[in-house]
Amino acid sequence: MSAPGESMEGLTLEQIANRLGGELVGSGQVVVRRLRPLASATRADITFLNREKLRPLLAQTDAAAVILPESLRGSLPKSGNAIFTADPYLYYARLSQWFWALAQPAFEPGCHVTAQIDPAARVSPQARVDAFAVVEAGAEIAEGAHIGAGCFVGRDAVIGPGTVLHPRSSVAWGCRLGARCVLQSGAVVGSDGFGYARDASGAGVKIAQVGIAVLEDDVEVGANSTIDRGALDNTEIGTGVKIDNLVQIAHNVRIGAHTALAGCVGVSGSAEIGAYCFIGGGVGIAGHLSIVDGVVIGGMSLVSRSVRQPGMYTGAFPLDTHANWERNAATVRQLHQLRDRVRHLEQHIESLKSEPST
């Protein structure tokens, strides 16, 4: 039994270079069976080097081959085998997918006897539905889709080709997932948005959430993350968006293609995030604002206004000793007073400059 990400039969370096590209130096017939870090790789492994600070490990690693940046041409590991490429980390990512696919059991379509599938649901004969999953009336499960054990697919929901719902994830009524999406365990797509009006007594009156959530192709949603359905319009997640674990996406949010959100991000209702953005862990994004394409938000920042220019933004208060933090926090509370004093001094200096010299 092979370990996760390990291929019993392995791959030759020639096979890897032919499929993924790069310049192969050394023996193309060397067989590698898994990816490992530089420091712990063995003669059955291939590894990669993408940071200059790890360069001393190149001469020490026991790896059968190393994926190296083109800037290190002329440098080789002890094995004498290397693949040179413009981006070793990207190369590693693609190779990891290949090893992972080789280690997986063959996909076997069909529906488990304990799965509860409504007769009015449309499940492709080339899809798979595992034990104790529930598929309601009108739902569509496309070919190659895999509905894991204990999953829930609500009425009229659509699960696209090759999409995978890991055990105990849920897609609520009417929501749509495109091709090759992935929901990790505990993820929920289409939960009710948080919308309430207040009556005369101040009590909350629920607003029915009648929109849906739409995930385009190649979206990945981490464990226990939630994407709320829209209140009136839809919540829309663009192609290739990657969402980490424990992320909250509120109703009517729109996220552009290939944006990534790290763990514990919270996005409030009706916010719009552009394409190719990266939102660091623990970031809070207020509602009804917009962030343009190509923005990076540093971890633990609070975004309380729209971001209209691409670039990197950070709004977190740096960690410090408690005593220093108290002093700095006290100073921050007085910034407006200090600003007024500086303005007064500037005006006084200008007035002195304008006085005739004696």
mmCIF file of N, CA and C in Angstrom, residues 137-212:
data_model
loop_
_atom_site.group_PDB
_atom_site.id
_atom_site.type_symbol
_atom_site.label_atom_id
_atom_site.label_comp_id
_atom_site.label_asym_id
_atom_site.label_seq_id
_atom_site.Cartn_x
_atom_site.Cartn_y
_atom_site.Cartn_z
ATOM 1 N N ALA A 137 -34.650 16.177 -4.887
ATOM 2 C CA ALA A 137 -35.344 16.253 -6.177
ATOM 3 C C ALA A 137 -34.839 17.411 -7.017
ATOM 4 N N GLY A 138 -34.670 17.164 -8.306
ATOM 5 C CA GLY A 138 -34.260 18.212 -9.237
ATOM 6 C C GLY A 138 -32.772 18.474 -9.278
ATOM 7 N N ALA A 139 -32.021 17.904 -8.343
ATOM 8 C CA ALA A 139 -30.573 18.113 -8.345
ATOM 9 C C ALA A 139 -29.940 17.406 -9.542
ATOM 10 N N GLU A 140 -28.838 17.973 -10.030
ATOM 11 C CA GLU A 140 -28.117 17.384 -11.158
ATOM 12 C C GLU A 140 -26.680 17.093 -10.743
ATOM 13 N N ILE A 141 -26.257 15.854 -10.953
ATOM 14 C CA ILE A 141 -24.884 15.443 -10.664
ATOM 15 C C ILE A 141 -24.259 15.019 -11.991
ATOM 16 N N ALA A 142 -23.261 15.762 -12.458
ATOM 17 C CA ALA A 142 -22.689 15.530 -13.789
ATOM 18 C C ALA A 142 -21.684 14.377 -13.770
ATOM 19 N N GLU A 143 -21.288 13.958 -14.956
ATOM 20 C CA GLU A 143 -20.352 12.846 -15.081
ATOM 21 C C GLU A 143 -19.020 13.166 -14.414
ATOM 22 N N GLY A 144 -18.456 12.152 -13.783
ATOM 23 C CA GLY A 144 -17.168 12.312 -13.120
ATOM 24 C C GLY A 144 -17.235 12.990 -11.774
ATOM 25 N N ALA A 145 -18.405 13.481 -11.372
ATOM 26 C CA ALA A 145 -18.546 14.094 -10.049
ATOM 27 C C ALA A 145 -18.517 13.011 -8.977
ATOM 28 N N HIS A 146 -18.022 13.364 -7.794
ATOM 29 C CA HIS A 146 -17.918 12.421 -6.682
ATOM 30 C C HIS A 146 -18.537 13.060 -5.451
ATOM 31 N N ILE A 147 -19.654 12.500 -5.004
ATOM 32 C CA ILE A 147 -20.360 12.990 -3.816
ATOM 33 C C ILE A 147 -19.981 12.073 -2.660
ATOM 34 N N GLY A 148 -19.211 12.590 -1.715
ATOM 35 C CA GLY A 148 -18.663 11.773 -0.637
ATOM 36 C C GLY A 148 -19.691 11.339 0.388
ATOM 37 N N ALA A 149 -19.257 10.478 1.284
ATOM 38 C CA ALA A 149 -20.139 9.925 2.308
ATOM 39 C C ALA A 149 -20.741 11.025 3.177
ATOM 40 N N GLY A 150 -22.056 10.938 3.376
ATOM 41 C CA GLY A 150 -22.736 11.867 4.256
ATOM 42 C C GLY A 150 -22.927 13.257 3.703
ATOM 43 N N CYS A 151 -22.689 13.460 2.420
ATOM 44 C CA CYS A 151 -22.888 14.792 1.831
ATOM 45 C C CYS A 151 -24.374 15.065 1.599
ATOM 46 N N PHE A 152 -24.677 16.350 1.451
ATOM 47 C CA PHE A 152 -26.047 16.773 1.158
ATOM 48 C C PHE A 152 -26.043 17.655 -0.074
ATOM 49 N N VAL A 153 -26.886 17.308 -1.059
ATOM 50 C CA VAL A 153 -27.078 18.120 -2.257
ATOM 51 C C VAL A 153 -28.562 18.465 -2.336
ATOM 52 N N GLY A 154 -28.884 19.741 -2.168
ATOM 53 C CA GLY A 154 -30.274 20.169 -2.058
ATOM 54 C C GLY A 154 -31.008 20.173 -3.391
ATOM 55 N N ARG A 155 -32.292 20.401 -3.297
ATOM 56 C CA ARG A 155 -33.148 20.375 -4.485
ATOM 57 C C ARG A 155 -32.681 21.398 -5.517
ATOM 58 N N ASP A 156 -32.691 20.978 -6.753
ATOM 59 C CA ASP A 156 -32.350 21.822 -7.912
ATOM 60 C C ASP A 156 -30.906 22.326 -7.910
ATOM 61 N N ALA A 157 -30.068 21.805 -7.033
ATOM 62 C CA ALA A 157 -28.651 22.168 -7.063
ATOM 63 C C ALA A 157 -27.979 21.491 -8.250
ATOM 64 N N VAL A 158 -26.872 22.075 -8.700
ATOM 65 C CA VAL A 158 -26.144 21.530 -9.851
ATOM 66 C C VAL A 158 -24.690 21.312 -9.449
ATOM 67 N N ILE A 159 -24.197 20.092 -9.647
ATOM 68 C CA ILE A 159 -22.809 19.733 -9.370
ATOM 69 C C ILE A 159 -22.149 19.406 -10.703
ATOM 70 N N GLY A 160 -21.150 20.198 -11.095
ATOM 71 C CA GLY A 160 -20.560 20.091 -12.427
ATOM 72 C C GLY A 160 -19.638 18.904 -12.607
ATOM 73 N N PRO A 161 -19.186 18.683 -13.841
ATOM 74 C CA PRO A 161 -18.336 17.539 -14.169
ATOM 75 C C PRO A 161 -17.037 17.528 -13.364
ATOM 76 N N GLY A 162 -16.699 16.368 -12.825
ATOM 77 C CA GLY A 162 -15.433 16.209 -12.127
ATOM 78 C C GLY A 162 -15.351 16.894 -10.786
ATOM 79 N N THR A 163 -16.435 17.467 -10.303
ATOM 80 C CA THR A 163 -16.422 18.145 -9.009
ATOM 81 C C THR A 163 -16.462 17.117 -7.885
ATOM 82 N N VAL A 164 -15.738 17.410 -6.795
ATOM 83 C CA VAL A 164 -15.630 16.484 -5.667
ATOM 84 C C VAL A 164 -16.174 17.148 -4.407
ATOM 85 N N LEU A 165 -17.131 16.500 -3.777
ATOM 86 C CA LEU A 165 -17.617 16.901 -2.462
ATOM 87 C C LEU A 165 -17.079 15.897 -1.448
ATOM 88 N N HIS A 166 -16.160 16.352 -0.612
ATOM 89 C CA HIS A 166 -15.612 15.454 0.399
ATOM 90 C C HIS A 166 -16.664 15.181 1.480
ATOM 91 N N PRO A 167 -16.480 14.103 2.255
ATOM 92 C CA PRO A 167 -17.519 13.689 3.199
ATOM 93 C C PRO A 167 -18.040 14.819 4.080
ATOM 94 N N ARG A 168 -19.370 14.841 4.219
ATOM 95 C CA ARG A 168 -20.110 15.746 5.111
ATOM 96 C C ARG A 168 -20.059 17.204 4.670
ATOM 97 N N SER A 169 -19.823 17.453 3.415
ATOM 98 C CA SER A 169 -19.996 18.820 2.896
ATOM 99 C C SER A 169 -21.405 18.962 2.328
ATOM 100 N N SER A 170 -21.868 20.210 2.169
ATOM 101 C CA SER A 170 -23.260 20.454 1.794
ATOM 102 C C SER A 170 -23.375 21.523 0.716
ATOM 103 N N VAL A 171 -24.301 21.282 -0.208
ATOM 104 C CA VAL A 171 -24.661 22.278 -1.220
ATOM 105 C C VAL A 171 -26.166 22.462 -1.127
ATOM 106 N N ALA A 172 -26.607 23.637 -0.729
ATOM 107 C CA ALA A 172 -28.031 23.879 -0.458
ATOM 108 C C ALA A 172 -28.809 24.064 -1.756
ATOM 109 N N TRP A 173 -30.110 24.171 -1.619
ATOM 110 C CA TRP A 173 -31.029 24.179 -2.754
ATOM 111 C C TRP A 173 -30.666 25.249 -3.786
ATOM 112 N N GLY A 174 -30.715 24.848 -5.040
ATOM 113 C CA GLY A 174 -30.563 25.774 -6.153
ATOM 114 C C GLY A 174 -29.156 26.232 -6.462
ATOM 115 N N CYS A 175 -28.191 25.948 -5.595
ATOM 116 C CA CYS A 175 -26.835 26.457 -5.809
ATOM 117 C C CYS A 175 -26.142 25.681 -6.931
ATOM 118 N N ARG A 176 -25.155 26.333 -7.553
ATOM 119 C CA ARG A 176 -24.525 25.738 -8.733
ATOM 120 C C ARG A 176 -23.010 25.726 -8.579
ATOM 121 N N LEU A 177 -22.428 24.564 -8.813
ATOM 122 C CA LEU A 177 -20.984 24.392 -8.814
ATOM 123 C C LEU A 177 -20.550 23.987 -10.211
ATOM 124 N N GLY A 178 -19.495 24.640 -10.716
ATOM 125 C CA GLY A 178 -19.009 24.344 -12.052
ATOM 126 C C GLY A 178 -18.169 23.079 -12.092
ATOM 127 N N ALA A 179 -17.341 22.975 -13.103
ATOM 128 C CA ALA A 179 -16.511 21.785 -13.301
ATOM 129 C C ALA A 179 -15.296 21.810 -12.379
ATOM 130 N N ARG A 180 -14.918 20.628 -11.899
ATOM 131 C CA ARG A 180 -13.673 20.394 -11.163
ATOM 132 C C ARG A 180 -13.565 21.210 -9.882
ATOM 133 N N CYS A 181 -14.680 21.550 -9.287
ATOM 134 C CA CYS A 181 -14.647 22.213 -7.984
ATOM 135 C C CYS A 181 -14.351 21.177 -6.892
ATOM 136 N N VAL A 182 -13.880 21.659 -5.746
ATOM 137 C CA VAL A 182 -13.609 20.787 -4.600
ATOM 138 C C VAL A 182 -14.165 21.446 -3.346
ATOM 139 N N LEU A 183 -15.003 20.706 -2.622
ATOM 140 C CA LEU A 183 -15.445 21.132 -1.291
ATOM 141 C C LEU A 183 -14.832 20.180 -0.277
ATOM 142 N N GLN A 184 -14.030 20.706 0.651
ATOM 143 C CA GLN A 184 -13.488 19.865 1.708
ATOM 144 C C GLN A 184 -14.558 19.598 2.763
ATOM 145 N N SER A 185 -14.287 18.636 3.631
ATOM 146 C CA SER A 185 -15.284 18.208 4.616
ATOM 147 C C SER A 185 -15.765 19.372 5.471
ATOM 148 N N GLY A 186 -17.064 19.417 5.681
ATOM 149 C CA GLY A 186 -17.661 20.449 6.516
ATOM 150 C C GLY A 186 -17.969 21.748 5.799
ATOM 151 N N ALA A 187 -17.535 21.886 4.557
ATOM 152 C CA ALA A 187 -17.831 23.112 3.807
ATOM 153 C C ALA A 187 -19.329 23.180 3.493
ATOM 154 N N VAL A 188 -19.867 24.381 3.519
ATOM 155 C CA VAL A 188 -21.282 24.603 3.237
ATOM 156 C C VAL A 188 -21.412 25.692 2.185
ATOM 157 N N VAL A 189 -22.095 25.367 1.097
ATOM 158 C CA VAL A 189 -22.373 26.339 0.037
ATOM 159 C C VAL A 189 -23.879 26.565 0.001
ATOM 160 N N GLY A 190 -24.295 27.820 0.185
ATOM 161 C CA GLY A 190 -25.715 28.149 0.079
ATOM 162 C C GLY A 190 -26.456 28.232 1.394
ATOM 163 N N SER A 191 -25.729 28.367 2.503
ATOM 164 C CA SER A 191 -26.403 28.616 3.775
ATOM 165 C C SER A 191 -27.057 29.995 3.734
ATOM 166 N N ASP A 192 -28.041 30.208 4.590
ATOM 167 C CA ASP A 192 -28.726 31.503 4.609
ATOM 168 C C ASP A 192 -27.774 32.628 4.974
ATOM 169 N N GLY A 193 -27.875 33.741 4.251
ATOM 170 C CA GLY A 193 -27.142 34.931 4.625
ATOM 171 C C GLY A 193 -27.697 35.530 5.906
ATOM 172 N N PHE A 194 -26.880 36.376 6.544
ATOM 173 C CA PHE A 194 -27.246 36.976 7.824
ATOM 174 C C PHE A 194 -27.964 38.295 7.539
ATOM 175 N N GLY A 195 -29.283 38.222 7.406
ATOM 176 C CA GLY A 195 -30.050 39.407 7.061
ATOM 177 C C GLY A 195 -31.293 39.546 7.919
ATOM 178 N N TYR A 196 -31.403 40.668 8.640
ATOM 179 C CA TYR A 196 -32.530 40.905 9.541
ATOM 180 C C TYR A 196 -32.920 42.383 9.505
ATOM 181 N N ALA A 197 -34.218 42.642 9.551
ATOM 182 C CA ALA A 197 -34.730 43.988 9.793
ATOM 183 C C ALA A 197 -35.135 44.079 11.263
ATOM 184 N N ARG A 198 -35.340 45.286 11.742
ATOM 185 C CA ARG A 198 -35.754 45.481 13.141
ATOM 186 C C ARG A 198 -37.181 46.006 13.181
ATOM 187 N N ASP A 199 -38.004 45.393 14.021
ATOM 188 C CA ASP A 199 -39.356 45.913 14.177
ATOM 189 C C ASP A 199 -39.379 47.004 15.239
ATOM 190 N N ALA A 200 -40.570 47.506 15.551
ATOM 191 C CA ALA A 200 -40.692 48.644 16.470
ATOM 192 C C ALA A 200 -40.138 48.343 17.852
ATOM 193 N N SER A 201 -40.157 47.065 18.225
ATOM 194 C CA SER A 201 -39.646 46.704 19.547
ATOM 195 C C SER A 201 -38.147 46.456 19.545
ATOM 196 N N GLY A 202 -37.548 46.479 18.359
ATOM 197 C CA GLY A 202 -36.120 46.198 18.255
ATOM 198 C C GLY A 202 -35.791 44.750 17.981
ATOM 199 N N ALA A 203 -36.801 43.907 17.858
ATOM 200 C CA ALA A 203 -36.560 42.494 17.581
ATOM 201 C C ALA A 203 -36.188 42.296 16.126
ATOM 202 N N GLY A 204 -35.355 41.283 15.869
ATOM 203 C CA GLY A 204 -34.925 40.991 14.506
ATOM 204 C C GLY A 204 -35.995 40.258 13.722
ATOM 205 N N VAL A 205 -36.231 40.694 12.495
ATOM 206 C CA VAL A 205 -37.176 40.035 11.585
ATOM 207 C C VAL A 205 -36.370 39.503 10.401
ATOM 208 N N LYS A 206 -36.357 38.190 10.258
ATOM 209 C CA LYS A 206 -35.512 37.565 9.247
ATOM 210 C C LYS A 206 -35.921 37.975 7.840
ATOM 211 N N ILE A 207 -34.917 38.254 7.004
ATOM 212 C CA ILE A 207 -35.124 38.516 5.584
ATOM 213 C C ILE A 207 -34.853 37.216 4.831
ATOM 214 N N ALA A 208 -35.848 36.726 4.129
ATOM 215 C CA ALA A 208 -35.668 35.482 3.375
ATOM 216 C C ALA A 208 -34.544 35.647 2.357
ATOM 217 N N GLN A 209 -33.651 34.673 2.321
ATOM 218 C CA GLN A 209 -32.503 34.710 1.415
ATOM 219 C C GLN A 209 -32.855 33.886 0.177
ATOM 220 N N VAL A 210 -33.281 34.561 -0.886
ATOM 221 C CA VAL A 210 -33.855 33.869 -2.041
ATOM 222 C C VAL A 210 -32.897 33.778 -3.224
ATOM 223 N N GLY A 211 -31.700 34.374 -3.104
ATOM 224 C CA GLY A 211 -30.692 34.183 -4.134
ATOM 225 C C GLY A 211 -30.007 32.837 -3.951
ATOM 226 N N ILE A 212 -29.002 32.577 -4.792
ATOM 227 C CA ILE A 212 -28.249 31.340 -4.664
ATOM 228 C C ILE A 212 -26.761 31.671 -4.580
#
